[in-house]
mmCIF file of C-alpha atoms in Angstrom:
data_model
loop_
_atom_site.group_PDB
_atom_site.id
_atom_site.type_symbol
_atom_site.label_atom_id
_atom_site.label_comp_id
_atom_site.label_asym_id
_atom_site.label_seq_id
_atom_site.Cartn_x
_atom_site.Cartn_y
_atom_site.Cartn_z
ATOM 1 C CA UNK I 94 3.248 19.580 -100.035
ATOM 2 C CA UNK I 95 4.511 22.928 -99.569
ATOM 3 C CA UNK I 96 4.080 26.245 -97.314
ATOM 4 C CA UNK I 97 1.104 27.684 -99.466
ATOM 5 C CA UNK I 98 -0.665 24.310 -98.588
ATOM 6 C CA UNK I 99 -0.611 25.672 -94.826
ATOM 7 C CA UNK I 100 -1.433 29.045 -95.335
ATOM 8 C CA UNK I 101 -5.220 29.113 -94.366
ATOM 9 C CA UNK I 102 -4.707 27.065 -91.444
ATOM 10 C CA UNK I 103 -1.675 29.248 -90.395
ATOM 11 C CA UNK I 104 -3.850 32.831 -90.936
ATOM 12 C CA UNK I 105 -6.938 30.976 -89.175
ATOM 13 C CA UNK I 106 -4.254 30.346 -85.959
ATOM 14 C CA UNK I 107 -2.453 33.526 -85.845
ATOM 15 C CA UNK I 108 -5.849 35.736 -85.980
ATOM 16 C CA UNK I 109 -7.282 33.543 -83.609
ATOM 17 C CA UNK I 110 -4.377 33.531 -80.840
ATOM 18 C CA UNK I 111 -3.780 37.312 -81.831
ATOM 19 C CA UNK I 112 -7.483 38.137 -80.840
ATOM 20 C CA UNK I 113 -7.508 35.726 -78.046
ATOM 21 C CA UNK I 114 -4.479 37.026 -76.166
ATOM 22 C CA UNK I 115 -5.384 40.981 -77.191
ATOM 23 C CA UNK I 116 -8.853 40.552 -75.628
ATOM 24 C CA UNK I 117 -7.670 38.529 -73.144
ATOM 25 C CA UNK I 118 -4.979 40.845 -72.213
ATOM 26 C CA UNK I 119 -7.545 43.901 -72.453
ATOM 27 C CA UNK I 120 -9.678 42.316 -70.563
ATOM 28 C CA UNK I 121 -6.864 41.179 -67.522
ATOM 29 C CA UNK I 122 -5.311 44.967 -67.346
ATOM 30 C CA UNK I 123 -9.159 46.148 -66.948
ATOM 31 C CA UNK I 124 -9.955 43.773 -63.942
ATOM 32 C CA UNK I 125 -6.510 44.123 -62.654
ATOM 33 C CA UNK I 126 -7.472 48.278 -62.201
ATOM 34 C CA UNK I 127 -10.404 47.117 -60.177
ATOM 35 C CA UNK I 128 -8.608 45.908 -57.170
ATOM 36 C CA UNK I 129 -11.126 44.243 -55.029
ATOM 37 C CA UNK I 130 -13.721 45.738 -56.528
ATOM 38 C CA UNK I 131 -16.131 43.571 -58.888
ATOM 39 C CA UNK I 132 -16.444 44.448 -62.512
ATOM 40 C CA UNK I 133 -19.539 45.652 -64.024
ATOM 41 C CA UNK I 134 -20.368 42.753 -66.615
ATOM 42 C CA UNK I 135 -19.819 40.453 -62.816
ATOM 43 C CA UNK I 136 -22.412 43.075 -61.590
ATOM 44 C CA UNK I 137 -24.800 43.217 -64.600
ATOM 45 C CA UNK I 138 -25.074 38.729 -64.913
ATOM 46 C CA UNK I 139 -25.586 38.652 -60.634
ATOM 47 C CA UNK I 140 -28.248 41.061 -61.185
ATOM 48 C CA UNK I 141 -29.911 39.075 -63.906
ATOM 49 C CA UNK I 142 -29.506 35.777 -62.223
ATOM 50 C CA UNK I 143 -30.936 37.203 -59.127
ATOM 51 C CA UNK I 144 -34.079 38.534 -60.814
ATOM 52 C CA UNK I 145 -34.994 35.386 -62.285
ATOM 53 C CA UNK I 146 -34.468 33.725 -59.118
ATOM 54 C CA UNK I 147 -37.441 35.627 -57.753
ATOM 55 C CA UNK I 148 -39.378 35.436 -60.872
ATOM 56 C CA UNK I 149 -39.052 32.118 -59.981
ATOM 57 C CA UNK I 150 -40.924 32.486 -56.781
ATOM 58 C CA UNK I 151 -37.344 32.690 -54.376
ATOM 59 C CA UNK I 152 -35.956 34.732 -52.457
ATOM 60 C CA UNK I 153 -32.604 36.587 -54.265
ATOM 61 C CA UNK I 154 -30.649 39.629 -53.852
ATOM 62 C CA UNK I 155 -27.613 40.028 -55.783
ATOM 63 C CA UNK I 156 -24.606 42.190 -53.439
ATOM 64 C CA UNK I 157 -21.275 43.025 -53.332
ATOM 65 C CA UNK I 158 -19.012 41.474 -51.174
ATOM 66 C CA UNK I 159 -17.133 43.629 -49.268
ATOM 67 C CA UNK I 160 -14.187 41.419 -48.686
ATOM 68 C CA UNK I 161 -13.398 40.605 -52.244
ATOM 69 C CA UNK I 162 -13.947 41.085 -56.111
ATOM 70 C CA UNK I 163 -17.436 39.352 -56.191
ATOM 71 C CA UNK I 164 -20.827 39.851 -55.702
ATOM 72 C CA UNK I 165 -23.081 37.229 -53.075
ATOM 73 C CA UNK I 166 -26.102 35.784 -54.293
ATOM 74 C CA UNK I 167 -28.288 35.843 -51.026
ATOM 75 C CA UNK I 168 -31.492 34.384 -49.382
ATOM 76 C CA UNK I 169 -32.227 36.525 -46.403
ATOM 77 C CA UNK I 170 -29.104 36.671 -44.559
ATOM 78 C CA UNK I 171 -27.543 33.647 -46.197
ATOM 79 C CA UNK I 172 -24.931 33.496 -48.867
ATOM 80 C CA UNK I 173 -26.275 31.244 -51.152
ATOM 81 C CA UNK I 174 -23.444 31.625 -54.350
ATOM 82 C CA UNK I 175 -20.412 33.971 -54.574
ATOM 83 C CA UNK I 176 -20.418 35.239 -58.404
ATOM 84 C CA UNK I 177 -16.501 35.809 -59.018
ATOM 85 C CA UNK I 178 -15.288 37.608 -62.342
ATOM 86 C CA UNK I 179 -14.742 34.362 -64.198
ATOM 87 C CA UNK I 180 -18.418 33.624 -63.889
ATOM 88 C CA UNK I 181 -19.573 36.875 -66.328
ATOM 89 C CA UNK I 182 -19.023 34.577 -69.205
ATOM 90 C CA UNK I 183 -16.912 37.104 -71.235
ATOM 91 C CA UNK I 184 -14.023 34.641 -71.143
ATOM 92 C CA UNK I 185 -15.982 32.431 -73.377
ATOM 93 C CA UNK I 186 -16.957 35.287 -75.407
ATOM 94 C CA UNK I 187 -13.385 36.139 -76.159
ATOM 95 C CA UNK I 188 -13.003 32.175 -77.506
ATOM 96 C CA UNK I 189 -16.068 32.739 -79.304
ATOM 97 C CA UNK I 190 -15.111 36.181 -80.991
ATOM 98 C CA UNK I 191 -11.575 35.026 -81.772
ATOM 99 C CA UNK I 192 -12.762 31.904 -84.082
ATOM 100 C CA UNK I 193 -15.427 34.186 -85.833
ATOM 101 C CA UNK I 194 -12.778 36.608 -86.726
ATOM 102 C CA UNK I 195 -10.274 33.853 -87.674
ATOM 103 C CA UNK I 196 -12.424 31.904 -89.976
ATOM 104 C CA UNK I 197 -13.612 34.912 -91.104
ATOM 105 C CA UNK I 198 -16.947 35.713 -93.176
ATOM 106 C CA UNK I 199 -18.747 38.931 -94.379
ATOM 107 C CA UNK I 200 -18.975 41.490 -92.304
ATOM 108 C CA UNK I 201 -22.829 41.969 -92.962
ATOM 109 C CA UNK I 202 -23.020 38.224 -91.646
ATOM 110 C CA UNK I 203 -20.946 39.139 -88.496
ATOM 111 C CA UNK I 204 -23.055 42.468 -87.964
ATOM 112 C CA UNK I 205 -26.096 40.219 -86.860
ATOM 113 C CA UNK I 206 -24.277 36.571 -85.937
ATOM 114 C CA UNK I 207 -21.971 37.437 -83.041
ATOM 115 C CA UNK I 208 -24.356 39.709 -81.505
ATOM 116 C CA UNK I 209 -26.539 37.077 -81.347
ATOM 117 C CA UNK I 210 -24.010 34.328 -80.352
ATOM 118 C CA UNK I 211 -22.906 36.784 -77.438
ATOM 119 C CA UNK I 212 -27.140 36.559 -76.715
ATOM 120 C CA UNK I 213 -27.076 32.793 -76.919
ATOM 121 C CA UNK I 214 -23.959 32.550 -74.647
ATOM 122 C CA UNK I 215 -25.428 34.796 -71.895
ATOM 123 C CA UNK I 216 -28.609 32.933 -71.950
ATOM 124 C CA UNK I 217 -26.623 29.830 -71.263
ATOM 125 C CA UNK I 218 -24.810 31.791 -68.525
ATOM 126 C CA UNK I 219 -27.795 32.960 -66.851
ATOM 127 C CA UNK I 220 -28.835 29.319 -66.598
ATOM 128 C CA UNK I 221 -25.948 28.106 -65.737
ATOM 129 C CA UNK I 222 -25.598 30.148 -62.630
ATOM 130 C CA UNK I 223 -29.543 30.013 -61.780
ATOM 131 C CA UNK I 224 -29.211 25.921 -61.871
ATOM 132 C CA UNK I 225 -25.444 26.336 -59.629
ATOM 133 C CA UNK I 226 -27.816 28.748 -57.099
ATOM 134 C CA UNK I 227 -30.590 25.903 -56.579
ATOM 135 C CA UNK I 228 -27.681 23.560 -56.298
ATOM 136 C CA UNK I 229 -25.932 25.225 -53.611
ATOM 137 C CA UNK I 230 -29.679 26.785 -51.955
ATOM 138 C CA UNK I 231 -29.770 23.047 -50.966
ATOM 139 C CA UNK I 232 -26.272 22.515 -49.864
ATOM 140 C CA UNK I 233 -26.167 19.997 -53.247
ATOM 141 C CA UNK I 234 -22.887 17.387 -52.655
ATOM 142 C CA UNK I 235 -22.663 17.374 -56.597
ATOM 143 C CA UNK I 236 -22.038 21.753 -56.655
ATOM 144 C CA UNK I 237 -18.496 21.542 -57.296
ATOM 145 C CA UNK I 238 -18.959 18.504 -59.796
ATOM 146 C CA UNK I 239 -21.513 20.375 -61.883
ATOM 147 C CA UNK I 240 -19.990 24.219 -61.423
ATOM 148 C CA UNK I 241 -16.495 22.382 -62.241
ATOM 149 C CA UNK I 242 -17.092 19.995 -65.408
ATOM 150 C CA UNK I 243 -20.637 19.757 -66.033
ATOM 151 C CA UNK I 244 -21.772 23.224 -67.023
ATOM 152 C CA UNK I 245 -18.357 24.195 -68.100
ATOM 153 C CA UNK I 246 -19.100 21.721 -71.000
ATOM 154 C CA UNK I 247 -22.674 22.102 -71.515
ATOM 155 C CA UNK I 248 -21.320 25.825 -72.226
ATOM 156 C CA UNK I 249 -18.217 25.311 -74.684
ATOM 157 C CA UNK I 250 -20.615 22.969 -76.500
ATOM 158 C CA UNK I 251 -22.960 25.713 -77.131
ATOM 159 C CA UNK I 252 -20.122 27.781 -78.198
ATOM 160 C CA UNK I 253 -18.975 24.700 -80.288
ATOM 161 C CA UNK I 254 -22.375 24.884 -81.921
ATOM 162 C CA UNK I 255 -22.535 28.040 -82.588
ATOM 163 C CA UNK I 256 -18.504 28.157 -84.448
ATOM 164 C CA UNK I 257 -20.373 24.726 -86.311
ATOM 165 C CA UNK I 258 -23.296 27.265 -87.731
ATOM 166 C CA UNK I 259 -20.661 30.176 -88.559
ATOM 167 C CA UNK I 260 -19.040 27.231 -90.515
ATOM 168 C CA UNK I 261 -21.987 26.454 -92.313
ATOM 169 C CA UNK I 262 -23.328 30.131 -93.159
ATOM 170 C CA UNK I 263 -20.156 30.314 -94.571
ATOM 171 C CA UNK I 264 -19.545 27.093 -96.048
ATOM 172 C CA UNK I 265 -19.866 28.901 -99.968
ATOM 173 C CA UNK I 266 -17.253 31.256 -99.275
ATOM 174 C CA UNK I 267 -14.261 28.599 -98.309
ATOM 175 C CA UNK I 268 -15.506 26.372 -101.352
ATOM 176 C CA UNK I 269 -15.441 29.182 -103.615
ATOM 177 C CA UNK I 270 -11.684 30.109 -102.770
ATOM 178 C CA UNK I 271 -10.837 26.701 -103.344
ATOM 179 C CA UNK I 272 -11.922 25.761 -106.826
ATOM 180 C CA UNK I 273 -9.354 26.121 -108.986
#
């Protein structure tokens, strides 16, 4: 065995922790020039939630806190959810970009796949947050279980499915530059 045997799992690593931490580190310095003031993605996904909460028939206003970098989800004059930064789900979008990149693909395929896996991960935001505001409408016991482990999952494994289809869309392009 020798270093060429290594070589697409080293390029697959260092594009992947080189977009990760770029992004990531983009992404920080931009939030960090906000102060206390919420970003607009935070903005944009409390919005959303909030209007499918009253599509839904309840009562939902989505508004910035004016103590702090997040916007309140209320019901009248209760605070039903605070919506921080790390709820926009662009943190999961920079995991999800940097193994598209890294396993790499043609760049027609990209051009319509990662727009819609940033689509598919929103969605699953959105729902996310509208199942953690019925949760904590009713003063749920089980919040912090389900905003903590059980829709932190339910979201990586979407993003796990979606890196599994990106695998197999491009399944004839890693066999090909293996046959000898």
């Amino acid at each position: 065995m020798n270093f060429s045997d290594f070589k697409p799992a080293l390029r697959f690593l260092l594009i992947f922790l080189s977009v990760y931490f770029v992004l990531n580190l983009l992404y920080g310095i931009w939030i960090e020039t906000l102060g206390q003031q919420p970003d607009v993605v935070t903005h944009w996904v409390s919005n959303q939630s909030a209007a499918i909460v009253r599509v839904m028939g309840w009562d939902a206003q989505a508004i910035p806190n004016p103590d702090g970098p997040t916007i309140r989800m209320v019901s009248g004059d209760r605070v039903i959810l605070n919506v921080f930064e790390g709820c926009n789900g662009l943190n999961v979008i920079i995991v999800f970009l940097a193994f598209v990149l890294a396993f790499g693909g043609s760049f027609k395929k990209m051009a319509w796949f990662i727009p819609l896996g940033i689509l598919v991960i929103h969605g699953f935001n959105l729902f996310r947050i509208l199942l953690l505001y019925f949760l904590s409408s009713n003063n749920s016991t089980y919040f912090y279980y389900f905003h903590k482990y059980f829709f932190t999952a339910v979201i990586y494994l979407a993003v796990f499915f979606l890196w599994w289809l990106w695998i197999i869309l491009n399944r004839g392009k890693r066999e090909g530059a293996n046959k000898d």
